[in-house]
Coordinates of C-alpha atoms and ligand atoms in Angstrom, one line a residue:
M1063 CA 0.0 0.0 0.0
I1064 CA 1.3 3.4 -0.9
R1065 CA 1.1 5.9 2.0
V1066 CA 1.6 9.6 1.7
G1067 CA 2.9 12.1 4.2
I1068 CA 3.1 15.9 4.3
G1069 CA 5.7 18.1 5.9
Y1070 CA 6.0 21.9 6.4
D1071 CA 8.7 23.9 8.1
V1072 CA 9.9 27.5 8.5
H1073 CA 12.9 29.1 10.0
P1074 CA 13.8 32.8 10.5
L1075 CA 16.5 34.4 8.4
V1076 CA 19.1 36.1 10.6
P1077 CA 22.6 37.7 10.0
G1078 CA 25.6 35.7 11.1
R1079 CA 24.3 32.2 10.2
P1080 CA 25.2 30.1 7.2
L1081 CA 22.3 29.4 4.8
I1082 CA 22.0 25.7 4.4
L1083 CA 19.3 24.3 2.2
G1084 CA 19.1 20.7 1.1
G1085 CA 22.6 20.2 2.6
V1086 CA 24.0 22.9 0.3
S1087 CA 25.7 26.0 1.9
I1088 CA 24.5 28.9 -0.2
P1089 CA 26.3 32.2 -0.2
H1090 CA 23.9 34.9 1.2
T1091 CA 23.8 37.9 3.6
K1092 CA 21.7 35.9 6.1
G1093 CA 21.2 32.3 7.2
L1094 CA 18.5 30.3 8.9
D1095 CA 18.3 30.3 12.6
G1096 CA 17.6 27.1 14.6
H1097 CA 18.8 24.6 17.1
S1098 CA 20.3 22.4 14.3
D1099 CA 21.7 23.7 11.0
A1100 CA 18.1 24.8 10.4
D1101 CA 17.9 23.2 7.0
V1102 CA 14.2 23.9 6.4
L1103 CA 14.1 21.7 3.3
M1104 CA 15.5 18.6 4.9
H1105 CA 13.2 19.2 7.9
A1106 CA 10.0 19.3 5.8
I1107 CA 11.1 16.2 3.9
C1108 CA 11.8 14.4 7.2
D1109 CA 8.3 15.3 8.5
A1110 CA 6.8 14.1 5.2
V1111 CA 8.5 10.7 5.5
L1112 CA 7.7 10.3 9.2
G1113 CA 4.1 11.4 8.4
A1114 CA 3.7 8.7 5.8
L1115 CA 4.5 6.2 8.6
G1116 CA 2.1 7.9 11.0
L1117 CA 5.0 8.6 13.3
G1118 CA 4.5 12.3 14.1
D1119 CA 7.2 14.9 13.4
I1120 CA 10.9 15.6 13.6
G1121 CA 10.6 17.2 17.0
Q1122 CA 9.5 14.0 18.6
F1123 CA 12.6 12.2 17.3
F1124 CA 15.0 15.0 17.7
P1125 CA 13.8 17.5 20.4
N1126 CA 15.2 21.0 20.0
T1127 CA 15.9 21.0 23.7
D1128 CA 18.4 18.2 23.4
P1129 CA 22.0 19.5 23.2
R1130 CA 23.0 16.5 21.1
W1131 CA 21.2 18.1 18.1
K1132 CA 22.6 21.6 18.6
G1133 CA 24.2 22.6 15.4
A1134 CA 23.5 19.1 14.0
Q1135 CA 23.6 18.5 10.3
S1136 CA 20.0 17.8 9.2
R1137 CA 21.2 14.9 7.1
I1138 CA 21.1 12.7 10.2
F1139 CA 17.4 13.4 10.6
L1140 CA 16.8 12.1 7.1
V1141 CA 19.0 9.1 7.7
E1142 CA 16.8 8.3 10.7
A1143 CA 13.5 8.8 8.8
A1144 CA 14.8 6.4 6.1
R1145 CA 15.8 3.9 8.8
Q1146 CA 12.2 4.0 10.2
V1147 CA 11.0 3.2 6.7
A1148 CA 13.4 0.3 6.3
A1149 CA 12.6 -1.0 9.8
R1150 CA 9.0 -1.5 8.4
R1151 CA 10.4 -3.1 5.3
G1152 CA 9.0 -0.2 3.4
R1153 CA 10.4 1.8 0.5
I1154 CA 10.4 5.5 -0.3
V1155 CA 8.7 5.9 -3.6
N1156 CA 9.2 9.6 -4.1
I1157 CA 9.7 12.9 -2.5
D1158 CA 8.4 16.2 -3.8
A1159 CA 9.2 19.5 -2.2
T1160 CA 8.9 23.2 -2.7
L1161 CA 11.1 25.9 -1.2
I1162 CA 9.5 29.3 -0.6
A1163 CA 12.3 31.9 -0.5
Q1164 CA 12.2 35.5 -1.6
A1165 CA 16.0 35.5 -1.9
P1166 CA 18.5 34.2 -2.8
R1167 CA 17.8 32.2 -5.9
V1168 CA 18.0 28.6 -4.8
L1169 CA 17.1 26.7 -8.0
P1170 CA 20.7 26.7 -9.3
H1171 CA 21.5 24.5 -6.3
A1172 CA 18.6 22.1 -6.8
A1173 CA 20.7 19.3 -8.4
Q1174 CA 23.2 19.3 -5.5
M1175 CA 20.3 19.4 -3.0
K1176 CA 18.7 16.4 -4.7
A1177 CA 22.0 14.5 -4.6
N1178 CA 22.4 15.2 -0.9
I1179 CA 18.8 14.3 0.0
A1180 CA 19.0 11.1 -2.1
E1181 CA 22.2 10.1 -0.4
A1182 CA 20.8 10.6 3.1
L1183 CA 17.6 8.7 2.3
G1184 CA 19.3 6.0 0.3
I1185 CA 17.2 6.5 -2.8
D1186 CA 17.9 7.5 -6.4
S1187 CA 17.8 11.2 -7.0
G1188 CA 15.3 10.7 -9.8
R1189 CA 12.8 10.0 -7.1
I1190 CA 13.2 13.5 -5.7
G1191 CA 11.5 16.7 -7.0
I1192 CA 12.6 20.1 -5.7
K1193 CA 10.9 23.2 -6.8
A1194 CA 11.3 26.8 -5.6
T1195 CA 9.1 29.9 -5.6
T1196 CA 9.4 33.4 -4.2
N1197 CA 6.5 34.7 -2.1
E1198 CA 5.9 37.7 -4.5
H1199 CA 7.2 40.0 -1.8
L1200 CA 4.2 39.2 0.4
G1201 CA 4.3 38.6 4.1
F1202 CA 7.3 37.5 6.2
I1203 CA 8.8 35.4 3.5
G1204 CA 8.4 38.2 1.0
R1205 CA 10.2 40.6 3.5
E1206 CA 13.1 38.0 3.6
E1207 CA 12.5 37.4 7.4
G1208 CA 12.3 33.6 6.9
I1209 CA 12.3 30.7 4.4
A1210 CA 9.7 27.9 4.3
A1211 CA 9.5 24.5 2.7
M1212 CA 6.8 22.0 2.1
A1213 CA 7.1 18.4 1.1
V1214 CA 5.2 15.3 0.4
A1215 CA 6.5 11.7 0.5
G1216 CA 5.2 8.5 -1.0
V1217 CA 6.1 5.4 0.9
D1218 CA 5.3 1.8 -0.1
L1219 CA 4.7 -0.2 3.1
N1220 CA 3.6 -3.6 1.6
D1221 CA 0.8 -3.9 4.2
Ligands
MG217 MG1 12.9 22.9 11.4

């Protein structure tokens, strides 16, 4: 049976932090703030995969009050999500995600993001879609105060 999950995440953009999206460090005047590396794209994908399993969200697996995850590379969250799928003898069918960022332009980095996410999840990068949009200068994303991501995951659970 194919199960689907949805994920959404947002982090504030602040000076003095690196901007890491999909495991790619992107040159920019600001970066995303958070307990981990604040990779909003990987967090949304992680929630989508966990959601397909009915397991809740990333915060239940990796609480942001736990010093172990301070400054953590978000890759490890995806590795754990994939491990949860494998533990149920399941298979990630596909991931589709959209980044919502007014700036900088992120699409030129999409191929490397896909490669990083595919490696962390242990799937072919052809199973991953990454799209990007601005927020047409509307709201907090439009004012470049934050970046959001949404994702869906399809997981085949053979049940
Ligand atoms: Mg997050």
